[in-house]
Short mmCIF file of C-alpha atoms in Angstrom, two decimals:
data_model
loop_
_atom_site.label_atom_id
_atom_site.label_comp_id
_atom_site.label_asym_id
_atom_site.label_seq_id
_atom_site.Cartn_x
_atom_site.Cartn_y
_atom_site.Cartn_z
CA MET K 46 0.00 0.00 0.00
CA ASP K 47 1.14 3.50 -0.75
CA ASN K 48 -1.39 6.17 0.03
CA ARG K 49 0.61 9.02 -1.46
CA LYS K 50 -0.93 10.79 -4.44
CA ILE K 51 -0.27 10.49 -8.13
CA GLY K 52 1.09 13.79 -9.45
CA VAL K 53 0.07 14.89 -12.94
CA PHE K 54 1.13 18.05 -14.74
CA ASP K 55 0.63 19.79 -18.05
CA SER K 56 1.42 23.25 -19.40
CA GLY K 57 -2.28 24.03 -19.12
CA LEU K 58 -5.65 22.37 -19.15
CA GLY K 59 -5.19 19.58 -21.68
CA GLY K 60 -3.65 17.17 -19.18
CA LEU K 61 -7.03 16.80 -17.54
CA THR K 62 -7.75 14.25 -20.30
CA ALA K 63 -5.17 12.02 -18.60
CA VAL K 64 -6.59 12.82 -15.15
CA LYS K 65 -10.09 11.84 -16.22
CA GLU K 66 -8.85 8.53 -17.55
CA ILE K 67 -6.78 7.82 -14.39
CA MET K 68 -9.83 8.59 -12.19
CA HIS K 69 -11.81 6.15 -14.28
CA LEU K 70 -9.30 3.27 -14.28
CA PHE K 71 -8.03 3.77 -10.70
CA PRO K 72 -10.96 5.04 -8.64
CA ASP K 73 -9.12 4.54 -5.34
CA GLU K 74 -6.11 6.67 -6.24
CA SER K 75 -5.66 10.28 -5.15
CA ILE K 76 -4.46 12.80 -7.72
CA VAL K 77 -2.78 16.20 -7.49
CA TYR K 78 -2.75 18.14 -10.75
CA PHE K 79 -0.68 21.15 -11.74
CA GLY K 80 -1.46 23.24 -14.85
CA ASP K 81 1.19 25.86 -15.66
CA THR K 82 -1.40 28.27 -17.03
CA GLY K 83 0.78 31.32 -16.27
CA ARG K 84 3.53 30.11 -18.65
CA VAL K 85 1.59 28.09 -21.22
CA PRO K 86 2.33 27.28 -24.06
CA TYR K 87 5.50 25.17 -23.82
CA GLY K 88 5.51 23.93 -27.42
CA THR K 89 6.95 27.09 -28.97
CA ARG K 90 9.77 27.61 -26.44
CA SER K 91 13.41 26.59 -26.56
CA LYS K 92 14.51 23.24 -25.14
CA GLU K 93 16.41 25.07 -22.38
CA THR K 94 13.28 26.82 -21.16
CA ILE K 95 11.16 23.67 -21.44
CA LEU K 96 13.73 21.86 -19.26
CA LYS K 97 13.61 24.62 -16.65
CA TYR K 98 9.81 24.72 -16.53
CA THR K 99 9.59 20.91 -16.35
CA HIS K 100 11.98 20.93 -13.37
CA ASP K 101 9.84 23.54 -11.61
CA ASP K 102 6.67 21.53 -12.22
CA ILE K 103 8.18 18.28 -10.93
CA ASN K 104 9.60 20.03 -7.86
CA PHE K 105 6.19 21.47 -7.06
CA LEU K 106 4.53 18.05 -7.28
CA LEU K 107 7.28 16.50 -5.14
CA SER K 108 6.51 19.14 -2.50
CA ARG K 109 3.00 17.64 -2.42
CA ASP K 110 4.39 14.20 -1.51
CA VAL K 111 3.53 12.17 -4.59
CA LYS K 112 4.51 8.56 -5.25
CA MET K 113 4.78 8.90 -9.03
CA ILE K 114 4.47 11.60 -11.63
CA VAL K 115 2.68 11.56 -14.96
CA ILE K 116 3.76 14.19 -17.49
CA ALA K 117 0.57 14.80 -19.41
CA CYS K 118 2.20 17.46 -21.57
CA GLY K 119 3.39 16.22 -24.96
CA THR K 120 6.08 18.89 -25.15
CA ALA K 121 7.57 18.27 -21.68
CA SER K 122 7.36 14.48 -22.19
CA SER K 123 9.23 14.62 -25.46
CA ALA K 124 11.65 17.53 -25.07
CA ALA K 125 12.51 17.23 -21.36
CA LEU K 126 11.65 13.82 -19.86
CA PRO K 127 14.30 11.70 -21.63
CA GLU K 128 16.97 14.00 -20.24
CA ILE K 129 15.82 14.41 -16.64
CA LYS K 130 14.37 10.97 -15.96
CA GLY K 131 17.16 9.88 -13.64
CA GLU K 132 17.28 13.03 -11.53
CA PHE K 133 14.32 12.35 -9.24
CA ASP K 134 13.47 9.74 -6.63
CA VAL K 135 9.98 8.90 -7.86
CA PRO K 136 9.14 7.24 -11.18
CA ILE K 137 8.06 9.64 -13.93
CA TYR K 138 5.93 8.52 -16.86
CA GLY K 139 5.20 10.54 -19.97
CA VAL K 140 2.42 10.53 -22.52
CA VAL K 141 4.93 10.04 -25.34
CA ASP K 142 6.01 6.58 -24.24
CA ALA K 143 2.37 5.53 -23.79
CA GLY K 144 1.24 6.96 -27.13
CA ALA K 145 4.17 5.45 -29.04
CA TYR K 146 3.49 2.04 -27.45
CA GLU K 147 -0.16 2.06 -28.45
CA ALA K 148 0.49 3.28 -32.01
CA SER K 149 3.17 0.60 -32.51
CA ARG K 150 0.67 -2.01 -31.33
CA VAL K 151 -2.33 -1.03 -33.48
CA THR K 152 -0.72 -0.17 -36.83
CA LYS K 153 -1.22 -2.83 -39.50
CA ASN K 154 0.70 -1.33 -42.39
CA ASN K 155 3.49 0.00 -40.13
CA LYS K 156 2.98 3.56 -41.32
CA ILE K 157 2.46 5.89 -38.37
CA GLY K 158 1.77 9.62 -38.50
CA ILE K 159 2.86 11.88 -35.63
CA ILE K 160 1.61 15.42 -35.07
CA GLY K 161 2.55 17.69 -32.18
CA THR K 162 3.95 21.06 -31.19
CA THR K 163 7.11 22.37 -32.82
CA ALA K 164 9.20 21.33 -29.78
CA THR K 165 7.72 17.81 -29.74
CA ILE K 166 8.40 17.16 -33.42
CA LYS K 167 11.88 18.67 -33.13
CA SER K 168 12.72 16.36 -30.21
CA GLY K 169 12.21 13.18 -32.28
CA ALA K 170 11.00 11.46 -29.09
CA TYR K 171 8.04 9.65 -30.65
CA ASN K 172 10.30 8.23 -33.36
CA LYS K 173 12.73 6.95 -30.78
CA TYR K 174 10.09 5.07 -28.77
CA ILE K 175 8.33 3.75 -31.89
CA SER K 176 11.55 2.38 -33.34
CA GLU K 177 12.02 0.46 -30.08
CA TYR K 178 8.47 -0.88 -29.89
CA ASN K 179 8.05 -1.60 -33.61
CA PRO K 180 11.35 -1.48 -35.50
CA LYS K 181 9.61 -2.19 -38.83
CA SER K 182 7.50 0.96 -38.74
CA GLN K 183 7.94 4.07 -40.81
CA THR K 184 6.93 7.44 -39.34
CA PHE K 185 5.66 10.66 -40.92
CA GLU K 186 5.71 13.80 -38.79
CA MET K 187 4.34 17.33 -38.88
CA ALA K 188 4.44 20.20 -36.37
CA CYS K 189 0.98 21.82 -36.14
CA PRO K 190 1.56 25.07 -34.22
CA LEU K 191 -1.85 26.58 -35.00
CA PHE K 192 -3.84 23.69 -33.51
CA VAL K 193 -3.39 24.82 -29.87
CA PRO K 194 -4.63 28.40 -30.48
CA LEU K 195 -7.52 27.07 -32.56
CA VAL K 196 -8.62 24.82 -29.70
CA GLU K 197 -8.13 27.57 -27.12
CA ASN K 198 -10.38 29.84 -29.13
CA GLY K 199 -13.16 27.32 -29.62
CA HIS K 200 -12.45 26.64 -33.29
CA PHE K 201 -13.12 22.90 -33.07
CA ASN K 202 -14.56 22.21 -36.51
CA THR K 203 -14.99 25.56 -38.25
CA PRO K 204 -14.04 26.44 -41.84
CA VAL K 205 -10.79 27.95 -40.50
CA THR K 206 -9.95 24.71 -38.69
CA LYS K 207 -10.72 22.59 -41.78
CA LEU K 208 -8.33 24.72 -43.85
CA VAL K 209 -5.55 24.44 -41.27
CA VAL K 210 -6.11 20.68 -40.89
CA GLU K 211 -5.71 20.26 -44.63
CA GLU K 212 -2.55 22.36 -44.67
CA TYR K 213 -0.89 20.35 -41.90
CA LEU K 214 -2.14 16.83 -42.65
CA LYS K 215 -2.05 16.60 -46.43
CA ASP K 216 1.42 15.01 -46.67
CA ILE K 217 0.73 12.59 -43.84
CA ARG K 218 -2.55 11.49 -45.42
CA ASP K 219 -0.89 11.13 -48.82
CA ALA K 220 1.79 8.93 -47.25
CA GLY K 221 -0.93 6.37 -46.45
CA VAL K 222 -0.58 6.08 -42.66
CA ASP K 223 -3.15 3.87 -40.91
CA THR K 224 -2.43 5.31 -37.44
CA LEU K 225 -2.04 8.93 -36.33
CA ILE K 226 -0.73 10.02 -32.94
CA LEU K 227 -2.37 13.24 -31.69
CA GLY K 228 0.82 14.18 -29.86
CA CYS K 229 -0.42 17.16 -27.87
CA THR K 230 -3.14 17.05 -25.23
CA HIS K 231 -5.10 19.79 -27.00
CA TYR K 232 -5.46 17.88 -30.23
CA PRO K 233 -8.15 15.36 -29.20
CA LEU K 234 -10.53 18.35 -29.14
CA LEU K 235 -10.01 18.58 -32.92
CA LYS K 236 -10.73 14.86 -33.32
CA ASN K 237 -13.80 15.35 -35.50
CA ALA K 238 -12.09 17.68 -37.95
CA ILE K 239 -9.00 15.45 -38.09
CA ALA K 240 -11.00 12.21 -38.47
CA GLU K 241 -13.10 13.71 -41.27
CA TYR K 242 -9.99 14.68 -43.18
CA MET K 243 -7.98 11.48 -42.54
CA GLY K 244 -10.86 9.09 -43.24
CA ASP K 245 -12.35 6.14 -41.36
CA ASP K 246 -9.44 3.80 -41.96
CA VAL K 247 -7.00 5.82 -39.86
CA THR K 248 -6.88 5.12 -36.12
CA LEU K 249 -6.34 8.24 -33.99
CA ILE K 250 -4.29 7.76 -30.82
CA SER K 251 -4.71 10.14 -27.86
CA PRO K 252 -1.63 9.71 -25.66
CA GLY K 253 -3.39 11.43 -22.74
CA GLU K 254 -5.82 8.53 -22.60
CA GLU K 255 -3.17 5.91 -23.27
CA VAL K 256 -1.00 6.99 -20.35
CA ALA K 257 -3.70 5.91 -17.92
CA LYS K 258 -3.81 2.39 -19.43
CA PHE K 259 -0.02 2.40 -19.31
CA LEU K 260 -0.21 2.89 -15.53
CA ARG K 261 -1.89 -0.52 -15.22
CA LYS K 262 1.60 -2.00 -15.41
CA LYS K 263 2.96 0.51 -12.89
CA ILE K 264 0.33 0.52 -10.16
CA THR K 265 0.65 -2.79 -8.33
CA PRO K 266 -0.79 -4.10 -5.05
CA GLU K 267 2.45 -2.90 -3.42
CA ASN K 268 2.06 0.75 -4.36
CA ALA K 269 -1.71 1.10 -4.84
CA HIS K 270 -3.80 3.39 -2.69
CA SER K 271 -5.87 1.73 0.01
CA SER K 272 -9.55 2.50 -0.28
CA VAL K 273 -9.50 4.61 2.90
CA ARG K 274 -8.89 8.29 2.14
CA ASP K 275 -9.62 11.82 3.22
CA ASP K 276 -11.85 14.39 1.50
CA GLU K 277 -9.11 15.73 -0.69
CA GLN K 278 -8.89 12.90 -3.19
CA TYR K 279 -8.48 15.33 -6.08
CA SER K 280 -6.76 18.70 -5.92
CA TYR K 281 -5.75 21.13 -8.64
CA TYR K 282 -3.11 23.86 -8.78
CA VAL K 283 -2.49 26.51 -11.44
CA SER K 284 -0.09 29.41 -11.99
CA ASP K 285 -2.66 31.82 -13.44
CA SER K 286 -6.27 32.62 -12.61
CA VAL K 287 -8.25 30.02 -10.67
CA SER K 288 -11.65 31.00 -12.04
CA SER K 289 -11.07 30.32 -15.72
CA PHE K 290 -9.46 26.98 -14.88
CA GLU K 291 -12.40 26.00 -12.71
CA GLU K 292 -14.79 26.76 -15.53
CA LEU K 293 -12.94 25.10 -18.42
CA GLY K 294 -11.53 22.31 -16.26
CA GLY K 295 -15.03 21.38 -15.19
CA ILE K 296 -15.99 20.98 -18.85
CA PHE K 297 -12.91 18.80 -19.52
CA LEU K 298 -13.59 16.55 -16.52
CA GLU K 299 -17.39 16.64 -16.84
CA THR K 300 -17.65 17.36 -13.11
CA LYS K 301 -17.53 20.54 -11.06
CA ILE K 302 -14.14 21.38 -9.55
CA ASN K 303 -15.04 24.77 -8.08
CA GLY K 304 -13.33 25.34 -4.74
CA LYS K 305 -10.75 22.62 -5.40
CA VAL K 306 -8.37 24.79 -7.46
CA ASN K 307 -5.55 26.82 -5.88
CA LYS K 308 -3.11 29.27 -7.34
CA ILE K 309 0.61 28.90 -6.64
CA ASP K 310 3.73 30.84 -7.59
CA ILE K 311 5.53 28.23 -9.71
CA GLU K 312 8.60 30.44 -9.94
CA GLU K 313 9.34 29.59 -6.31
CA TYR K 314 9.89 25.88 -7.07
CA MET A 217 21.38 66.25 -20.74
CA ASP A 218 20.58 62.79 -19.46
CA ASN A 219 22.70 60.02 -20.91
CA ARG A 220 20.77 57.18 -19.34
CA LYS A 221 19.03 54.81 -21.72
CA ILE A 222 15.42 54.56 -22.80
CA GLY A 223 13.97 51.23 -21.65
CA VAL A 224 11.48 49.47 -23.88
CA PHE A 225 9.72 46.17 -23.22
CA ASP A 226 7.21 43.87 -24.82
CA SER A 227 5.99 40.35 -24.15
CA GLY A 228 8.01 39.25 -27.18
CA LEU A 229 9.37 40.54 -30.44
CA GLY A 230 6.64 42.90 -31.58
CA GLY A 231 7.90 45.84 -29.51
CA LEU A 232 10.86 46.12 -31.87
CA THR A 233 8.47 48.09 -34.11
CA ALA A 234 8.58 50.82 -31.47
CA VAL A 235 12.35 50.46 -31.07
CA LYS A 236 12.91 50.90 -34.80
CA GLU A 237 10.84 54.06 -34.82
CA ILE A 238 12.60 55.49 -31.73
CA MET A 239 16.01 54.78 -33.34
CA HIS A 240 14.82 56.64 -36.40
CA LEU A 241 13.39 59.70 -34.65
CA PHE A 242 16.02 59.95 -31.88
CA PRO A 243 19.32 58.76 -33.37
CA ASP A 244 21.33 59.97 -30.36
CA GLU A 245 19.39 58.04 -27.76
CA SER A 246 20.50 54.72 -26.30
CA ILE A 247 17.94 51.95 -25.94
CA VAL A 248 17.72 48.82 -23.81
CA TYR A 249 15.04 46.36 -24.89
CA PHE A 250 13.52 43.45 -23.01
CA GLY A 251 11.34 40.82 -24.71
CA ASP A 252 9.68 38.38 -22.29
CA THR A 253 9.90 35.51 -24.77
CA GLY A 254 9.89 32.88 -22.03
CA ARG A 255 6.41 33.94 -20.85
CA VAL A 256 4.83 35.32 -24.02
CA PRO A 257 1.88 35.72 -24.74
CA TYR A 258 0.42 38.12 -22.17
CA GLY A 259 -2.89 38.74 -23.94
CA THR A 260 -4.60 35.54 -22.84
CA ARG A 261 -3.59 35.74 -19.16
CA SER A 262 -5.47 37.09 -16.14
CA LYS A 263 -5.05 40.70 -15.09
CA GLU A 264 -3.31 39.58 -11.90
CA THR A 265 -0.62 37.73 -13.85
CA ILE A 266 -0.21 40.57 -16.36
CA LEU A 267 0.36 42.96 -13.43
CA LYS A 268 3.00 40.66 -11.95
CA TYR A 269 4.85 40.20 -15.24
CA THR A 270 4.73 43.95 -15.96
CA HIS A 271 6.26 44.67 -12.55
CA ASP A 272 9.07 42.18 -13.25
CA ASP A 273 9.76 43.74 -16.65
CA ILE A 274 9.90 47.29 -15.26
CA ASN A 275 12.14 46.23 -12.38
CA PHE A 276 14.55 44.60 -14.81
CA LEU A 277 14.77 47.75 -16.93
CA LEU A 278 15.24 49.91 -13.81
CA SER A 279 18.20 47.68 -12.92
CA ARG A 280 19.72 48.81 -16.24
CA ASP A 281 19.54 52.49 -15.18
CA VAL A 282 16.98 53.87 -17.61
CA LYS A 283 15.57 57.42 -17.61
CA MET A 284 12.17 56.48 -18.99
CA ILE A 285 10.27 53.34 -19.95
CA VAL A 286 8.15 52.65 -22.99
CA ILE A 287 5.69 49.77 -22.72
CA ALA A 288 5.52 48.53 -26.29
CA CYS A 289 3.14 45.70 -25.36
CA GLY A 290 -0.53 46.49 -26.00
CA THR A 291 -1.65 44.12 -23.26
CA ALA A 292 0.66 45.46 -20.52
CA SER A 293 -0.08 49.08 -21.55
CA SER A 294 -3.81 48.56 -21.30
CA ALA A 295 -4.28 46.02 -18.53
CA ALA A 296 -1.43 47.04 -16.18
CA LEU A 297 -0.05 50.53 -16.86
CA PRO A 298 -3.04 52.59 -15.64
CA GLU A 299 -2.80 50.83 -12.28
CA ILE A 300 0.95 50.92 -11.66
CA LYS A 301 1.85 54.26 -13.20
CA GLY A 302 2.53 56.01 -9.91
CA GLU A 303 4.65 53.26 -8.36
CA PHE A 304 7.94 54.02 -10.08
CA ASP A 305 10.37 56.93 -10.11
CA VAL A 306 10.81 57.19 -13.88
CA PRO A 307 8.09 58.19 -16.35
CA ILE A 308 6.40 55.26 -18.11
CA TYR A 309 4.68 55.67 -21.47
CA GLY A 310 2.46 53.09 -23.14
CA VAL A 311 1.48 52.39 -26.71
CA VAL A 312 -2.21 52.66 -25.80
CA ASP A 313 -2.08 56.35 -24.94
CA ALA A 314 -0.13 57.09 -28.13
CA GLY A 315 -2.43 55.03 -30.36
CA ALA A 316 -5.59 56.49 -28.87
CA TYR A 317 -4.23 60.02 -29.32
CA GLU A 318 -3.45 59.48 -33.00
CA ALA A 319 -6.77 57.76 -33.76
CA SER A 320 -8.70 60.56 -32.07
CA ARG A 321 -6.80 63.08 -34.18
CA VAL A 322 -7.22 61.47 -37.61
CA THR A 323 -10.83 60.23 -37.51
CA LYS A 324 -13.24 62.35 -39.57
CA ASN A 325 -16.52 60.56 -38.89
CA ASN A 326 -15.63 59.93 -35.23
CA LYS A 327 -16.10 56.19 -35.60
CA ILE A 328 -13.01 54.35 -34.39
CA GLY A 329 -12.43 50.59 -34.43
CA ILE A 330 -10.17 48.94 -31.85
CA ILE A 331 -8.74 45.44 -32.14
CA GLY A 332 -6.39 43.80 -29.67
CA THR A 333 -5.81 40.79 -27.44
CA THR A 334 -8.55 39.55 -25.14
CA ALA A 335 -6.93 41.28 -22.14
CA THR A 336 -6.57 44.60 -24.01
CA ILE A 337 -10.19 44.69 -25.12
CA LYS A 338 -11.38 43.61 -21.68
CA SER A 339 -9.43 46.45 -20.03
CA GLY A 340 -11.35 49.16 -21.89
CA ALA A 341 -8.15 51.26 -21.84
CA TYR A 342 -8.37 52.49 -25.45
CA ASN A 343 -11.94 53.65 -24.86
CA LYS A 344 -10.90 55.57 -21.79
CA TYR A 345 -8.12 57.48 -23.55
CA ILE A 346 -10.19 58.09 -26.70
CA SER A 347 -13.08 59.51 -24.72
CA GLU A 348 -10.62 61.99 -23.19
CA TYR A 349 -8.97 62.99 -26.47
CA ASN A 350 -12.14 63.03 -28.57
CA PRO A 351 -15.31 62.94 -26.49
CA LYS A 352 -17.52 62.91 -29.60
CA SER A 353 -16.15 59.64 -30.91
CA GLN A 354 -17.85 56.27 -30.91
CA THR A 355 -15.76 53.09 -30.60
CA PHE A 356 -16.25 49.55 -31.89
CA GLU A 357 -14.07 46.83 -30.40
CA MET A 358 -13.17 43.22 -31.06
CA ALA A 359 -10.70 40.84 -29.43
CA CYS A 360 -8.75 38.92 -32.12
CA PRO A 361 -7.00 36.10 -30.23
CA LEU A 362 -5.97 34.14 -33.34
CA PHE A 363 -4.02 37.02 -34.91
CA VAL A 364 -0.91 36.55 -32.75
CA PRO A 365 -0.51 32.82 -33.51
CA LEU A 366 -1.17 33.49 -37.20
CA VAL A 367 1.65 36.06 -37.27
CA GLU A 368 3.98 33.83 -35.26
CA ASN A 369 3.46 31.06 -37.77
CA GLY A 370 4.05 33.18 -40.83
CA HIS A 371 0.40 33.30 -41.95
CA PHE A 372 0.51 36.95 -43.06
CA ASN A 373 -1.92 36.91 -45.96
CA THR A 374 -2.93 33.30 -46.55
CA PRO A 375 -6.44 31.93 -47.14
CA VAL A 376 -6.58 31.00 -43.44
CA THR A 377 -5.71 34.57 -42.43
CA LYS A 378 -8.29 36.06 -44.80
CA LEU A 379 -11.01 33.86 -43.26
CA VAL A 380 -10.02 34.85 -39.72
CA VAL A 381 -9.81 38.55 -40.65
CA GLU A 382 -13.36 38.39 -42.00
CA GLU A 383 -14.62 36.64 -38.89
CA TYR A 384 -13.14 39.24 -36.54
CA LEU A 385 -13.57 42.44 -38.54
CA LYS A 386 -17.00 42.06 -40.16
CA ASP A 387 -18.94 43.92 -37.45
CA ILE A 388 -16.37 46.71 -37.22
CA ARG A 389 -16.37 47.18 -41.00
CA ASP A 390 -20.18 47.13 -41.08
CA ALA A 391 -20.25 49.83 -38.38
CA GLY A 392 -18.55 52.20 -40.86
CA VAL A 393 -15.40 53.14 -38.93
CA ASP A 394 -12.90 55.33 -40.80
CA THR A 395 -10.01 54.57 -38.40
CA LEU A 396 -8.85 51.23 -36.98
CA ILE A 397 -6.35 50.86 -34.14
CA LEU A 398 -4.15 47.74 -34.52
CA GLY A 399 -3.89 47.45 -30.74
CA CYS A 400 -1.26 44.72 -30.49
CA THR A 401 2.31 44.98 -31.75
CA HIS A 402 1.91 41.80 -33.80
CA TYR A 403 -0.98 43.11 -35.86
CA PRO A 404 0.92 45.48 -38.20
CA LEU A 405 2.36 42.32 -39.77
CA LEU A 406 -1.19 41.53 -40.94
CA LYS A 407 -1.62 45.03 -42.34
CA ASN A 408 -2.07 43.89 -45.96
CA ALA A 409 -4.79 41.37 -45.14
CA ILE A 410 -6.55 43.84 -42.83
CA ALA A 411 -6.29 46.76 -45.29
CA GLU A 412 -7.66 44.62 -48.14
CA TYR A 413 -10.68 43.67 -46.05
CA MET A 414 -11.35 47.11 -44.53
CA GLY A 415 -10.90 49.05 -47.78
CA ASP A 416 -8.85 52.11 -48.75
CA ASP A 417 -10.96 54.60 -46.82
CA VAL A 418 -10.02 53.23 -43.42
CA THR A 419 -6.83 54.53 -41.77
CA LEU A 420 -4.89 51.88 -39.86
CA ILE A 421 -3.07 53.08 -36.73
CA SER A 422 -0.02 51.18 -35.42
CA PRO A 423 0.48 52.29 -31.80
CA GLY A 424 4.03 50.90 -31.79
CA GLU A 425 4.97 53.52 -34.36
CA GLU A 426 2.90 56.26 -32.73
CA VAL A 427 4.59 55.89 -29.37
CA ALA A 428 7.88 57.10 -30.87
CA LYS A 429 6.24 60.28 -32.20
CA PHE A 430 4.60 60.66 -28.80
CA LEU A 431 8.08 60.80 -27.23
CA ARG A 432 8.76 64.02 -29.15
CA LYS A 433 6.86 65.79 -26.39
CA LYS A 434 8.70 63.89 -23.66
CA ILE A 435 12.33 64.08 -24.79
CA THR A 436 13.45 67.66 -24.25
CA PRO A 437 16.88 69.34 -24.30
CA GLU A 438 16.96 68.76 -20.53
CA ASN A 439 16.68 64.99 -20.69
CA ALA A 440 18.02 64.20 -24.16
CA HIS A 441 21.12 62.07 -24.71
CA SER A 442 24.28 63.94 -25.65
CA SER A 443 25.77 62.76 -28.91
CA VAL A 444 28.79 61.22 -27.14
CA ARG A 445 28.21 57.56 -26.35
CA ASP A 446 29.83 54.18 -25.91
CA ASP A 447 29.60 51.16 -28.19
CA GLU A 448 26.56 49.78 -26.51
CA GLN A 449 23.98 52.14 -27.87
CA TYR A 450 21.49 49.32 -28.37
CA SER A 451 21.20 46.22 -26.22
CA TYR A 452 18.57 43.49 -26.13
CA TYR A 453 17.53 41.04 -23.41
CA VAL A 454 15.17 38.06 -23.59
CA SER A 455 13.87 35.37 -21.23
CA ASP A 456 14.01 32.49 -23.75
CA SER A 457 16.48 31.47 -26.45
CA VAL A 458 18.84 34.15 -27.76
CA SER A 459 19.30 32.63 -31.21
CA SER A 460 15.70 32.74 -32.42
CA PHE A 461 15.36 36.32 -31.16
CA GLU A 462 18.52 37.35 -32.99
CA GLU A 463 17.19 35.90 -36.21
CA LEU A 464 13.63 37.23 -36.10
CA GLY A 465 14.59 40.48 -34.38
CA GLY A 466 17.06 41.23 -37.15
CA ILE A 467 14.22 40.90 -39.67
CA PHE A 468 12.01 43.24 -37.61
CA LEU A 469 14.72 45.87 -37.25
CA GLU A 470 16.20 45.37 -40.73
CA THR A 471 19.68 45.26 -39.22
CA LYS A 472 21.78 42.48 -37.69
CA ILE A 473 21.64 42.25 -33.88
CA ASN A 474 23.71 39.08 -33.49
CA GLY A 475 25.93 39.25 -30.42
CA LYS A 476 23.86 42.05 -28.86
CA VAL A 477 21.19 39.82 -27.32
CA ASN A 478 21.50 38.38 -23.81
CA LYS A 479 19.34 35.96 -21.89
CA ILE A 480 18.24 36.83 -18.34
CA ASP A 481 16.16 35.06 -15.69
CA ILE A 482 13.21 37.46 -15.47
CA GLU A 483 11.80 35.56 -12.49
CA GLU A 484 14.60 37.08 -10.38
CA TYR A 485 13.29 40.63 -10.83
#
């Protein structure tokens, strides 16, 4: 038994996809979430800055006494995690490993598309994991920097979004992939527009959901939470305004989180 | 005579528009620029966070011994400057005041459009200044949150940009404004797309350029720089990677700035 919490962080809101899935698969576990809303986005920043912010985020979660950490941010998982993995005392799992594993498993023609932020694509992290899990596969990648702002401004399936989807995905579709990794936690919100363009034969992988399944191998009777717990099973921290996170986070999680969100100064960690 | 520098800051690169204009109008002055590239964008954040970041930016420039500060960021000028103006010992001028002044002066039908980030529009700062400078004028506003990412991804006049311009500017155009304030330092880079949509009869105001003209009233023989100076007439500081700022900044300024850019940890100020 290990009644410490599971720490999850993302640059913003998107990581709540992973939280929702962990709540669902591990109803006894406690979760502490941090969204770095005061410094989002990560995907356009230099590797140096992404490393610094990832350190801060992990240090904050460690201060909350967690037993493991899930990096729900595609950018931090790909550009920072491989480098810092060994520096901390608790295990750290990223969405990239989980997404690459699932894509390698489901592809039939061994042609896998990868889309993500500029930093994620630049890191080559998905390629690295995929070539380990499925050495026969070929990958086709594209950075999609306008997808995050489109999602954040409610452009889920508008004419603007359709145009941008075509611009970014044309080469990947033409390459004939049968599997596409949505390598940023915002992208599942564009699922309809992406699926329409890619066609029914292409399987879309959401690493934020996959990471929860991945934890099945990591949460064992030895380190699972006992069913006894206090009121604070779920708590949320942000680095910008609490109110907008409460509102949008509630929509993401499909449950009210008002009163459970606190603001912290991440620059102190 | 006052040989201290003029401090200029922006959340990112866009404030270099103001720098270029100040260099042009005041060739004897020295300038120190800070671009908060590690925490950009400001326009989507809460007022609280914008206030904090603006304080940090001003404190950094004060540590460089400046005689006055120009806030080249539309968001910080509108959401923070009115509140913090009295807190510092040097005069602080913002692009909002300068842009509002110019728009109030050039409008003939007294119908002025204002576009900016979500935080700028929410602040109502342009309205406040315009109603002082030209009490007869009517204003029509719209937040344009996708314009910054479009600019940052090189979508200056593409089909995607044209669609977004129409979405944001339709009501303002239909209202019959004869003057439109481009209330964010990124927006002048969309000038062609905006001008095409608004038509030849509408004057576009770029507050980043106006703020330099505005300084004509503020730089007097008493506080002007003498013509004697050291090598470091212009210096640039950023909070993320130096190399990408050198490259893009050079394009903005139409002169090489390689070797003149330094990275600082803005969280220490």
